[in-house]
Short mmCIF file of N, CA and C in Angstrom, two decimals:
data_model
loop_
_atom_site.label_atom_id
_atom_site.label_comp_id
_atom_site.label_asym_id
_atom_site.label_seq_id
_atom_site.Cartn_x
_atom_site.Cartn_y
_atom_site.Cartn_z
N MET M 286 6.82 -14.36 13.09
CA MET M 286 7.54 -14.75 11.89
C MET M 286 7.17 -16.17 11.48
N LYS M 287 7.05 -17.04 12.48
CA LYS M 287 6.70 -18.43 12.19
C LYS M 287 5.30 -18.52 11.58
N GLY M 288 4.40 -17.64 12.03
CA GLY M 288 3.04 -17.64 11.51
C GLY M 288 2.99 -17.28 10.03
N ILE M 289 3.82 -16.33 9.64
CA ILE M 289 3.87 -15.92 8.24
C ILE M 289 4.40 -17.06 7.37
N LEU M 290 5.46 -17.72 7.84
CA LEU M 290 6.02 -18.84 7.09
C LEU M 290 5.03 -20.00 7.01
N LEU M 291 4.34 -20.27 8.10
CA LEU M 291 3.35 -21.34 8.11
C LEU M 291 2.21 -21.01 7.13
N GLY M 292 1.74 -19.75 7.15
CA GLY M 292 0.68 -19.33 6.23
C GLY M 292 1.11 -19.44 4.78
N ALA M 293 2.35 -19.06 4.49
CA ALA M 293 2.87 -19.16 3.13
C ALA M 293 2.95 -20.62 2.69
N ALA M 294 3.40 -21.48 3.58
CA ALA M 294 3.52 -22.91 3.26
C ALA M 294 2.15 -23.53 3.00
N VAL M 295 1.17 -23.21 3.85
CA VAL M 295 -0.18 -23.73 3.67
C VAL M 295 -0.77 -23.21 2.35
N GLY M 296 -0.59 -21.95 2.07
CA GLY M 296 -1.07 -21.38 0.82
C GLY M 296 -0.44 -22.03 -0.39
N TYR M 297 0.84 -22.33 -0.29
CA TYR M 297 1.54 -22.97 -1.40
C TYR M 297 0.99 -24.37 -1.65
N VAL M 298 0.82 -25.12 -0.57
CA VAL M 298 0.32 -26.50 -0.71
C VAL M 298 -1.09 -26.50 -1.28
N LEU M 299 -1.96 -25.66 -0.74
CA LEU M 299 -3.33 -25.60 -1.24
C LEU M 299 -3.37 -25.15 -2.69
N GLY M 300 -2.54 -24.20 -3.04
CA GLY M 300 -2.48 -23.72 -4.41
C GLY M 300 -1.97 -24.79 -5.36
N ALA M 301 -0.99 -25.55 -4.91
CA ALA M 301 -0.44 -26.62 -5.75
C ALA M 301 -1.49 -27.71 -5.97
N ARG M 302 -2.28 -27.98 -4.95
CA ARG M 302 -3.32 -29.01 -5.09
C ARG M 302 -4.45 -28.54 -6.00
N ALA M 303 -4.74 -27.25 -5.97
CA ALA M 303 -5.82 -26.74 -6.81
C ALA M 303 -5.45 -26.86 -8.28
N GLY M 304 -4.20 -26.69 -8.59
CA GLY M 304 -3.74 -26.88 -9.95
C GLY M 304 -3.82 -25.63 -10.81
N ARG M 305 -3.28 -25.77 -12.00
CA ARG M 305 -3.19 -24.66 -12.95
C ARG M 305 -4.58 -24.21 -13.43
N GLY M 306 -5.48 -25.15 -13.60
CA GLY M 306 -6.82 -24.81 -14.08
C GLY M 306 -7.53 -23.85 -13.14
N ARG M 307 -7.46 -24.12 -11.84
CA ARG M 307 -8.10 -23.24 -10.85
C ARG M 307 -7.42 -21.88 -10.83
N TYR M 308 -6.09 -21.88 -10.94
CA TYR M 308 -5.34 -20.62 -10.98
C TYR M 308 -5.79 -19.77 -12.17
N ASP M 309 -5.90 -20.40 -13.32
CA ASP M 309 -6.34 -19.67 -14.51
C ASP M 309 -7.75 -19.13 -14.35
N GLN M 310 -8.62 -19.90 -13.70
CA GLN M 310 -9.99 -19.45 -13.46
C GLN M 310 -10.00 -18.23 -12.55
N ILE M 311 -9.19 -18.25 -11.52
CA ILE M 311 -9.11 -17.11 -10.59
C ILE M 311 -8.59 -15.88 -11.32
N VAL M 312 -7.56 -16.04 -12.14
CA VAL M 312 -6.98 -14.91 -12.89
C VAL M 312 -8.00 -14.33 -13.86
N ARG M 313 -8.76 -15.18 -14.57
CA ARG M 313 -9.79 -14.69 -15.50
C ARG M 313 -10.86 -13.90 -14.76
N THR M 314 -11.29 -14.42 -13.61
CA THR M 314 -12.31 -13.74 -12.83
C THR M 314 -11.79 -12.39 -12.34
N TYR M 315 -10.55 -12.34 -11.86
CA TYR M 315 -9.95 -11.09 -11.39
C TYR M 315 -9.88 -10.07 -12.52
N ARG M 316 -9.42 -10.50 -13.68
CA ARG M 316 -9.27 -9.57 -14.80
C ARG M 316 -10.62 -9.05 -15.28
N ARG M 317 -11.62 -9.93 -15.32
CA ARG M 317 -12.95 -9.51 -15.73
C ARG M 317 -13.50 -8.47 -14.75
N LEU M 318 -13.28 -8.70 -13.45
CA LEU M 318 -13.72 -7.75 -12.44
C LEU M 318 -12.95 -6.44 -12.54
N ALA M 319 -11.63 -6.52 -12.67
CA ALA M 319 -10.79 -5.32 -12.72
C ALA M 319 -11.07 -4.48 -13.96
N ASP M 320 -11.50 -5.11 -15.05
CA ASP M 320 -11.77 -4.38 -16.29
C ASP M 320 -13.19 -3.84 -16.36
N HIS M 321 -14.01 -4.13 -15.37
CA HIS M 321 -15.41 -3.68 -15.38
C HIS M 321 -15.44 -2.15 -15.26
N PRO M 322 -16.27 -1.46 -16.05
CA PRO M 322 -16.31 0.00 -16.02
C PRO M 322 -16.63 0.60 -14.64
N ALA M 323 -17.49 -0.05 -13.88
CA ALA M 323 -17.83 0.48 -12.55
C ALA M 323 -16.62 0.42 -11.62
N VAL M 324 -15.85 -0.65 -11.72
CA VAL M 324 -14.65 -0.79 -10.89
C VAL M 324 -13.60 0.23 -11.33
N GLN M 325 -13.46 0.42 -12.63
CA GLN M 325 -12.51 1.41 -13.14
C GLN M 325 -12.86 2.81 -12.65
N GLY M 326 -14.15 3.14 -12.70
CA GLY M 326 -14.60 4.45 -12.24
C GLY M 326 -14.33 4.65 -10.76
N ALA M 327 -14.63 3.63 -9.96
CA ALA M 327 -14.38 3.73 -8.51
C ALA M 327 -12.89 3.85 -8.23
N ALA M 328 -12.07 3.12 -8.96
CA ALA M 328 -10.62 3.20 -8.76
C ALA M 328 -10.10 4.59 -9.12
N GLY M 329 -10.65 5.19 -10.16
CA GLY M 329 -10.24 6.55 -10.54
C GLY M 329 -10.60 7.56 -9.47
N ILE M 330 -11.77 7.40 -8.89
CA ILE M 330 -12.19 8.31 -7.81
C ILE M 330 -11.26 8.16 -6.61
N VAL M 331 -10.96 6.91 -6.26
CA VAL M 331 -10.08 6.66 -5.11
C VAL M 331 -8.70 7.24 -5.38
N ARG M 332 -8.17 7.03 -6.60
CA ARG M 332 -6.86 7.59 -6.93
C ARG M 332 -6.85 9.11 -6.82
N ALA M 333 -7.92 9.74 -7.29
CA ALA M 333 -8.00 11.19 -7.24
C ALA M 333 -8.05 11.68 -5.80
N LYS M 334 -8.84 11.01 -4.96
CA LYS M 334 -8.95 11.42 -3.56
C LYS M 334 -7.63 11.24 -2.82
N VAL M 335 -6.97 10.10 -3.06
CA VAL M 335 -5.68 9.85 -2.40
C VAL M 335 -4.66 10.87 -2.88
N GLY M 336 -4.64 11.14 -4.17
CA GLY M 336 -3.71 12.13 -4.71
C GLY M 336 -3.97 13.52 -4.16
N GLU M 337 -5.25 13.83 -3.97
CA GLU M 337 -5.64 15.13 -3.42
C GLU M 337 -5.17 15.27 -1.97
N LYS M 338 -5.31 14.21 -1.20
CA LYS M 338 -4.95 14.26 0.23
C LYS M 338 -3.45 14.16 0.46
N THR M 339 -2.75 13.39 -0.38
CA THR M 339 -1.34 13.14 -0.13
C THR M 339 -0.41 13.95 -1.02
N GLY M 340 -0.91 14.42 -2.15
CA GLY M 340 -0.04 15.13 -3.08
C GLY M 340 0.67 14.18 -4.02
N PHE M 341 0.41 12.88 -3.89
CA PHE M 341 1.00 11.88 -4.78
C PHE M 341 -0.03 11.49 -5.83
N GLY M 342 0.42 10.79 -6.85
CA GLY M 342 -0.52 10.20 -7.78
C GLY M 342 -0.54 10.85 -9.15
N ASN M 343 -0.29 12.14 -9.26
CA ASN M 343 -0.34 12.77 -10.57
C ASN M 343 0.87 13.68 -10.70
N ARG M 344 1.87 13.22 -11.40
CA ARG M 344 3.10 14.01 -11.54
C ARG M 344 2.85 15.32 -12.28
N ALA M 345 1.97 15.29 -13.25
CA ALA M 345 1.69 16.50 -14.02
C ALA M 345 1.10 17.57 -13.12
N ASN M 346 0.36 17.17 -12.10
CA ASN M 346 -0.25 18.10 -11.18
C ASN M 346 0.81 18.92 -10.43
N ALA M 347 1.95 18.31 -10.15
CA ALA M 347 3.02 19.00 -9.44
C ALA M 347 3.57 20.16 -10.25
N HIS M 348 3.45 20.08 -11.57
CA HIS M 348 3.96 21.13 -12.45
C HIS M 348 2.85 22.03 -12.97
N GLY M 349 1.62 21.81 -12.50
CA GLY M 349 0.51 22.64 -12.93
C GLY M 349 0.06 22.35 -14.34
N GLN M 350 0.29 21.14 -14.83
CA GLN M 350 -0.04 20.79 -16.21
C GLN M 350 -1.04 19.65 -16.26
N ASN M 351 -1.98 19.62 -15.37
CA ASN M 351 -2.89 18.48 -15.34
C ASN M 351 -4.08 18.64 -16.27
N GLY M 352 -4.25 19.78 -16.90
CA GLY M 352 -5.29 19.96 -17.89
C GLY M 352 -6.68 20.19 -17.32
N THR M 353 -6.79 20.34 -16.02
CA THR M 353 -8.11 20.57 -15.44
C THR M 353 -8.29 22.06 -15.17
N ALA M 354 -9.52 22.46 -15.06
CA ALA M 354 -9.82 23.87 -14.81
C ALA M 354 -9.37 24.26 -13.41
N GLN M 355 -9.00 25.48 -13.26
CA GLN M 355 -8.61 26.00 -11.96
C GLN M 355 -9.84 26.12 -11.06
N ARG M 356 -9.65 25.93 -9.79
CA ARG M 356 -10.76 26.07 -8.84
C ARG M 356 -11.12 27.54 -8.69
N ARG M 357 -12.39 27.82 -8.72
CA ARG M 357 -12.85 29.20 -8.56
C ARG M 357 -13.58 29.36 -7.25
N GLU M 358 -13.37 30.47 -6.62
CA GLU M 358 -14.13 30.76 -5.39
C GLU M 358 -15.52 31.17 -5.79
N SER M 359 -16.49 30.75 -4.98
CA SER M 359 -17.86 31.11 -5.31
C SER M 359 -18.07 32.60 -5.03
N VAL M 360 -18.82 33.22 -5.89
CA VAL M 360 -19.10 34.64 -5.77
C VAL M 360 -20.62 34.79 -5.62
N ILE M 361 -21.02 35.47 -4.56
CA ILE M 361 -22.44 35.69 -4.34
C ILE M 361 -22.79 37.04 -4.95
N PRO M 362 -23.71 37.07 -5.92
CA PRO M 362 -24.07 38.35 -6.54
C PRO M 362 -24.77 39.26 -5.54
N ARG M 363 -24.49 40.55 -5.66
CA ARG M 363 -25.14 41.53 -4.78
C ARG M 363 -26.50 41.88 -5.33
N ALA M 364 -27.42 42.08 -4.43
CA ALA M 364 -28.79 42.40 -4.85
C ALA M 364 -28.98 43.85 -5.11
#
C-alpha cells in the first residue's frame, strides 16, 4: 500500500514540474495515435475477439440483431 502511495506522490510531483504544456503535448500525441486508422482497426479486432470469447462487448449480439451473416458449415460437394 505504501508503494502505491509513494508512486502516486512521485508521479504527481513529476507531473506538476513538467507543467501544462507537457501534459497537452502528451494528450495530443495520445489522441493522434488513438485516432490512427491502423490502431482503430486493431482495436476493433481485439474487441471482436474478446466479445467472441467472453460473450461481452456487443449487446445486439445477445438478441441476435448484430446484422452479420449467420455462420455456415462447410459443405464438401460429392463427386
